XYZ file of C-alpha atoms in Angstrom:
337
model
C -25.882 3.858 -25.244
C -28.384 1.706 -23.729
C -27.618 -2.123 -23.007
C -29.432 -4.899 -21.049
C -25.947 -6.394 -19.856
C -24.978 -6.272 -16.207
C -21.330 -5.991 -15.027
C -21.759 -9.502 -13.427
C -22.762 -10.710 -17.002
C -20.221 -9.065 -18.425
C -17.393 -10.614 -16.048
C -18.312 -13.872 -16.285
C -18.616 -13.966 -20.109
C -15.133 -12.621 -19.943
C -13.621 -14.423 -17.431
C -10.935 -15.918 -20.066
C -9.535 -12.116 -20.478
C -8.548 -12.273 -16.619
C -4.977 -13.930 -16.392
C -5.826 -16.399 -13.486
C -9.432 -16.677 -14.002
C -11.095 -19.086 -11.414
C -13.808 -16.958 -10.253
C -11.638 -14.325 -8.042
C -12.102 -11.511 -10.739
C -16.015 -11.917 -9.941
C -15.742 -12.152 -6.849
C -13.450 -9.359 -6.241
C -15.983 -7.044 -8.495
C -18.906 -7.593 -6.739
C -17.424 -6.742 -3.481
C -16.028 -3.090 -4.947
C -19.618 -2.748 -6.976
C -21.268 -3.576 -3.556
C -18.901 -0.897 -1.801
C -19.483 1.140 -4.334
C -23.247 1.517 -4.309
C -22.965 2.376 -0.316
C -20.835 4.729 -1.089
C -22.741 6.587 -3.953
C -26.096 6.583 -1.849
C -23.945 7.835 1.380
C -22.789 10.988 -1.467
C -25.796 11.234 -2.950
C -27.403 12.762 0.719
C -24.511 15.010 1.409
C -26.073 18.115 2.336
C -28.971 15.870 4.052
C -27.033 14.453 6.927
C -24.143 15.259 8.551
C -21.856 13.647 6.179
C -19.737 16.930 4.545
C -16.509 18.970 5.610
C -13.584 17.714 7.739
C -13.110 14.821 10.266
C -10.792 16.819 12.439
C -8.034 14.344 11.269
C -4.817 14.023 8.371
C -3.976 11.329 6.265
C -0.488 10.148 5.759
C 0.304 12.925 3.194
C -0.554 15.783 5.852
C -4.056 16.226 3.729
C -6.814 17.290 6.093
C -8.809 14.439 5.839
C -12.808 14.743 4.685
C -16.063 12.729 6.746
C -16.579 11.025 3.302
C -12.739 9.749 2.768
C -12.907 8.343 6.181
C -16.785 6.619 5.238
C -15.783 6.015 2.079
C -12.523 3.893 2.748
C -14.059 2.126 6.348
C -16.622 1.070 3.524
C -14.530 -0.220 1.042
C -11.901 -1.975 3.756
C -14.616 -3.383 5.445
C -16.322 -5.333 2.458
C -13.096 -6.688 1.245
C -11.926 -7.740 4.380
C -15.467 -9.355 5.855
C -15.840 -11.002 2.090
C -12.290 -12.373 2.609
C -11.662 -11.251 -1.340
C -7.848 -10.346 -0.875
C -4.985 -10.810 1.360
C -3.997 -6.946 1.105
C -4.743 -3.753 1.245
C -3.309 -0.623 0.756
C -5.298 2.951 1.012
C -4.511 6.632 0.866
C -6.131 7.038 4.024
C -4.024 4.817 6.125
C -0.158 5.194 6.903
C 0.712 1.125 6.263
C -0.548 -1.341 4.352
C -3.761 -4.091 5.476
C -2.638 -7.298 6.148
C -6.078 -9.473 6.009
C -6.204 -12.491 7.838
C -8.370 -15.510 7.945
C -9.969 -17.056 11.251
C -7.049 -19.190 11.056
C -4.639 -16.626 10.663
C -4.260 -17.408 7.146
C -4.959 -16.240 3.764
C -5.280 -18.141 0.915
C -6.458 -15.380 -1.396
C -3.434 -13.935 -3.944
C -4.622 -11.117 -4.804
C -4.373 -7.396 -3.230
C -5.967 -4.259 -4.074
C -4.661 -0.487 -3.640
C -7.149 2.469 -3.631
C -7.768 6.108 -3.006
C -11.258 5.731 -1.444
C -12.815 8.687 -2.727
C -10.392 11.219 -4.991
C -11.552 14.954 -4.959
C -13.414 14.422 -1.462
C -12.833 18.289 -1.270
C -15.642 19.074 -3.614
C -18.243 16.880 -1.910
C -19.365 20.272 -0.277
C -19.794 22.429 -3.731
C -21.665 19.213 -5.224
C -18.681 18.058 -7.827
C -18.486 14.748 -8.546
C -15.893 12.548 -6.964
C -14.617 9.210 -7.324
C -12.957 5.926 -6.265
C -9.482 4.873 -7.689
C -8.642 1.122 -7.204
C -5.592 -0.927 -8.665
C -5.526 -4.928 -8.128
C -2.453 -7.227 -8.336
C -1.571 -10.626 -8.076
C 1.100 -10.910 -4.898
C 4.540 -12.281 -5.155
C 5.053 -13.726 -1.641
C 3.908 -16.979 -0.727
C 0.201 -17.448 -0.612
C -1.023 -18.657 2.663
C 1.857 -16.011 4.658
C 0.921 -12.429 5.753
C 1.534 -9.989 2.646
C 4.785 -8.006 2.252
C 5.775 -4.565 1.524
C 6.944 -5.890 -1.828
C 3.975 -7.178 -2.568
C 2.849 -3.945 -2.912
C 5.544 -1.537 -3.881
C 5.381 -3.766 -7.680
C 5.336 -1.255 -11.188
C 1.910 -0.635 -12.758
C 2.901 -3.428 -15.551
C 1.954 -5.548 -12.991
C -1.522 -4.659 -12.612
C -4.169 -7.404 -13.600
C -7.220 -5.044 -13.037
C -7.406 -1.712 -12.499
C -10.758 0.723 -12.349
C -12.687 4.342 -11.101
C -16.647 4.961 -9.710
C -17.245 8.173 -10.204
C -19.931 9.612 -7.997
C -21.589 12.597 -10.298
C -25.308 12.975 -12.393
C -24.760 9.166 -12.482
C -22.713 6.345 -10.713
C -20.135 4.424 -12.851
C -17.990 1.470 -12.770
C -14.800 1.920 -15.668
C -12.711 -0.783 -15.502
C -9.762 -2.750 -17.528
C -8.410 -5.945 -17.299
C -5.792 -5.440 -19.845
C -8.494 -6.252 -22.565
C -9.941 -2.787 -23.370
C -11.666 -0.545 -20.991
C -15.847 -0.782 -20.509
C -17.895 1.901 -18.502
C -20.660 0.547 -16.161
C -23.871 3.045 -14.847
C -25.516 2.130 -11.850
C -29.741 1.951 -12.050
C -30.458 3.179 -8.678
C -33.792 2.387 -8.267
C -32.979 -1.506 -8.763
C -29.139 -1.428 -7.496
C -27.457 -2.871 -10.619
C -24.298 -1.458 -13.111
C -25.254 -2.186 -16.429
C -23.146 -1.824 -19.484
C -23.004 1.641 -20.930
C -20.042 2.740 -22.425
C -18.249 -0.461 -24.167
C -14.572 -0.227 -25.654
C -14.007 3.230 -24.449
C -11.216 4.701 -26.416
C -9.785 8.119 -26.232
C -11.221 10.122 -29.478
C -8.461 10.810 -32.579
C -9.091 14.642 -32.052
C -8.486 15.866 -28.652
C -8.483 19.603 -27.582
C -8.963 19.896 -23.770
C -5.928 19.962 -21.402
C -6.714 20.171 -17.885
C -4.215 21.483 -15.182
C -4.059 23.506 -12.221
C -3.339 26.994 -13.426
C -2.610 28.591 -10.235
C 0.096 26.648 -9.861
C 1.955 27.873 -13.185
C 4.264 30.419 -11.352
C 5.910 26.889 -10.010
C 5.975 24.781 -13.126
C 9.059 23.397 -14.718
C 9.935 25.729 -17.926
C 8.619 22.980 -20.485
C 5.334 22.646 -18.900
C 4.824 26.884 -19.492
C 6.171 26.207 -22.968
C 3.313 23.609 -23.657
C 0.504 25.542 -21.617
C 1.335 28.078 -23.927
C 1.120 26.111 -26.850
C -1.791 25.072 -25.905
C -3.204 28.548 -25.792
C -1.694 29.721 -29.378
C -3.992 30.654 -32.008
C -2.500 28.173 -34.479
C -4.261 25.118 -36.546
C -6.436 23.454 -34.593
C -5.559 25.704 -31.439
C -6.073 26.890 -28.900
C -7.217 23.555 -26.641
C -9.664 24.150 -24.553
C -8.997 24.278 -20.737
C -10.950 22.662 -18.256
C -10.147 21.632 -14.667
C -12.425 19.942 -11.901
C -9.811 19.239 -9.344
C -10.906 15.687 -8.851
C -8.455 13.293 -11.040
C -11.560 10.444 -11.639
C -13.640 13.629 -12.932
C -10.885 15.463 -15.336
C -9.503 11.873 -16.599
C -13.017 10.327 -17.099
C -14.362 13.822 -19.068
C -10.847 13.561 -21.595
C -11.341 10.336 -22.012
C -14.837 10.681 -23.335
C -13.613 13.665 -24.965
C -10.671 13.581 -25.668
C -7.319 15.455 -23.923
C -4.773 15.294 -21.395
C -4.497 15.623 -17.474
C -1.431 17.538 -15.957
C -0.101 17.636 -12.501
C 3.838 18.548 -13.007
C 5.896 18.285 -10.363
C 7.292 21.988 -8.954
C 10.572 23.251 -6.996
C 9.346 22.331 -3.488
C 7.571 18.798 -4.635
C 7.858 16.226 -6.922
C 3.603 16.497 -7.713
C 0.730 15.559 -5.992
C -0.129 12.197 -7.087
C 0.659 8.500 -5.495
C 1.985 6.343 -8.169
C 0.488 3.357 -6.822
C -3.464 3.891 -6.389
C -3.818 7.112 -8.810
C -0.895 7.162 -11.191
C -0.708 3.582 -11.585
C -4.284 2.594 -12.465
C -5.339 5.405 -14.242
C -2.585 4.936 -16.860
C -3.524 1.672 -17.230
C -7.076 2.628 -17.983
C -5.494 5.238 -20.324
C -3.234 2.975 -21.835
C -6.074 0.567 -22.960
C -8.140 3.501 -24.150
C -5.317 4.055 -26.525
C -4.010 6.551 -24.964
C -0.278 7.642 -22.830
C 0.593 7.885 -19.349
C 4.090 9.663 -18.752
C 6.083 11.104 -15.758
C 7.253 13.552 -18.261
C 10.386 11.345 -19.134
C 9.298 7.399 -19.144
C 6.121 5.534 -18.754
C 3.907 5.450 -15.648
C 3.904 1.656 -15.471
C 7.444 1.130 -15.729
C 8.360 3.264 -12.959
C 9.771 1.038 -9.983
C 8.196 2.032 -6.897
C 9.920 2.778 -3.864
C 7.349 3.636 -0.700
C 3.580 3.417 -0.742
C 2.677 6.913 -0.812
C 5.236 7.529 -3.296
C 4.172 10.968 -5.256
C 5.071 11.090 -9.322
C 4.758 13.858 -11.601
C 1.426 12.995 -14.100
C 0.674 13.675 -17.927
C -1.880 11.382 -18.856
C -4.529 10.981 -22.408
C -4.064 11.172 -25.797
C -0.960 9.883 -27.736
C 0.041 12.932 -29.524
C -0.612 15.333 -26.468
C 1.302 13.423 -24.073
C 3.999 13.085 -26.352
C 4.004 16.885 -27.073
C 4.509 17.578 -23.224
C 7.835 15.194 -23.303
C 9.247 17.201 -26.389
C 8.813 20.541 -24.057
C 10.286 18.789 -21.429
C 13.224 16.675 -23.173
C 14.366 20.612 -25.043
C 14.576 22.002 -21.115
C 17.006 18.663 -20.539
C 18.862 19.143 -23.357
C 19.884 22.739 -22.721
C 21.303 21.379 -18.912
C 23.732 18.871 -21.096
């Protein structure tokens, strides 16, 4: 769907949907857009310049870290700090949290913003898309002071914005302010997101699930019941299966689609996924595309946080699917009573 509407249009004649609208939301936006479009030109040459495989280095999770995560989140930290746009940030890439401070040692912004700088950095080498997670809130300590760990460890009901770019055939913005979720595509040869995808909403009939199968030796028992359900010859079964192994890729392709995104937890870990820049904002973005994001046994949001890299089991897209993955789940609990 074509539409003449940029994202900067589009923010300010929404401005009123943004909680404490006085021109931060803008602001904010067209630092990540500008971050954003660095980033998708810097991906867009990989294979051209020396720009692909490791960095030699790990992240706080013991990942081996990719050139492009460190690019992409230097990028990102670096345009939100130099635009002095928030007092905080928080990253996958770095073991502590950003405190950003003025020229007077000050910060009068209130707002912080938590990201995984480029999700599914791994398949930058194959030529998969990838993607940028970011999740904004408004802090709690006392504007004008350095930010606190509590400003950050806050539950996902929190959230005032929350978005993904995904870097693939095109570059887009998806982003909710609690007020529906609207998909942005970048014009490269004139550097501006226009409006594309408007009230995105998670279609009534879904039929892709999307986990990592090699991993099913090590799933819980009700996560094998409900692959296998999935897989049954029955009604409007089997569900198609399809896995990228970039969370932006698999969540943004069910969403359009319609279907659900696994990552269960196994016996030696409790997932892969950080509950407060993956889990978080993508269930927030699912929940406003009418959709369900569960750890299995509660809702994403509502889950209290209790470190920054915190990891969280993950079922996230359409109503009926996720809720069919707790049923599996809740019969394995019951038999334990």
């Amino acid at each position: 769907m074509e539409s003449n509407k940029t994202l900067g249009e589009f923010i300010i004649e929404n401005q009123q949907d943004f909680k404490y609208s006085s021109g931060e939301l803008s602001r904010l936006f067209n630092s990540i857009k500008l971050a954003a479009k660095v980033v998708s030109h810097k991906v867009n040459k990989a294979g051209l310049v020396d720009i692909v495989g490791g960095a030699g280095g790990k992240n706080i999770q013991g990942e081996d870290q990719q050139k492009l995560d460190v690019y992409a989140n230097d990028i990102f930290i670096e345009t939100l700090i130099n635009r002095q746009i928030v007092c905080g940030i928080t990253s996958e890439e770095n073991d502590n949290f950003i405190s950003v401070q003025g020229s007077d040692n000050s910060n009068t912004n209130k707002y912080i913003l938590l990201m995984d700088p480029l999700d599914g950095s791994s398949n930058i080498d194959v030529n998969v898309s990838v993607g940028t997670i970011f999740s904004v809130y408004r802090r709690i300590s006392k504007v004008g002071t350095p930010v606190l760990l509590e400003d950050f460890l806050q539950p996902g009901i929190n959230q005032v914005a929350a978005g993904y770019v995904i870097y693939g055939t095109s570059t887009m913005l998806v982003y909710t302010t609690g007020h529906g979720v609207n998909g942005f595509t970048l014009n490269p040869a004139i550097g501006t997101f226009y409006l594309s995808h408007p009230k995105i909403k998670f279609p009534e009939k879904s039929k892709i699930y999307s986990v990592n199968d090699g991993n099913y030796t090590h799933f819980p028992e009700g996560i094998k019941d409900f692959i296998r359900y999935c897989r049954q010859e029955e009604g409007d079964r089997p569900y198609a299966s399809r896995y990228i192994g970039s969370l932006v890729s698999d969540m943004h392709r069910n969403m359009l689609k319609g279907g659900i995104y696994l990552y269960p937890n196994t016996k030696s870990n409790n997932g892969k996924l950080r509950l407060l820049y993956e889990c978080n904002p993508m269930a927030f973005i699912t929940e406003q595309a009418g959709g369900k994001a569960s750890d299995g046994n509660s809702r994403i949001m509502e889950i209290e946080p209790q470190s920054l890299h915190q990891r969280v089991p993950f079922y996230s897209g359409s109503i009926k699917m996720v809720e069919k993955v707790e049923e599996f789940i809740a019969k394995y609990k019951l038999h334990k009573v």
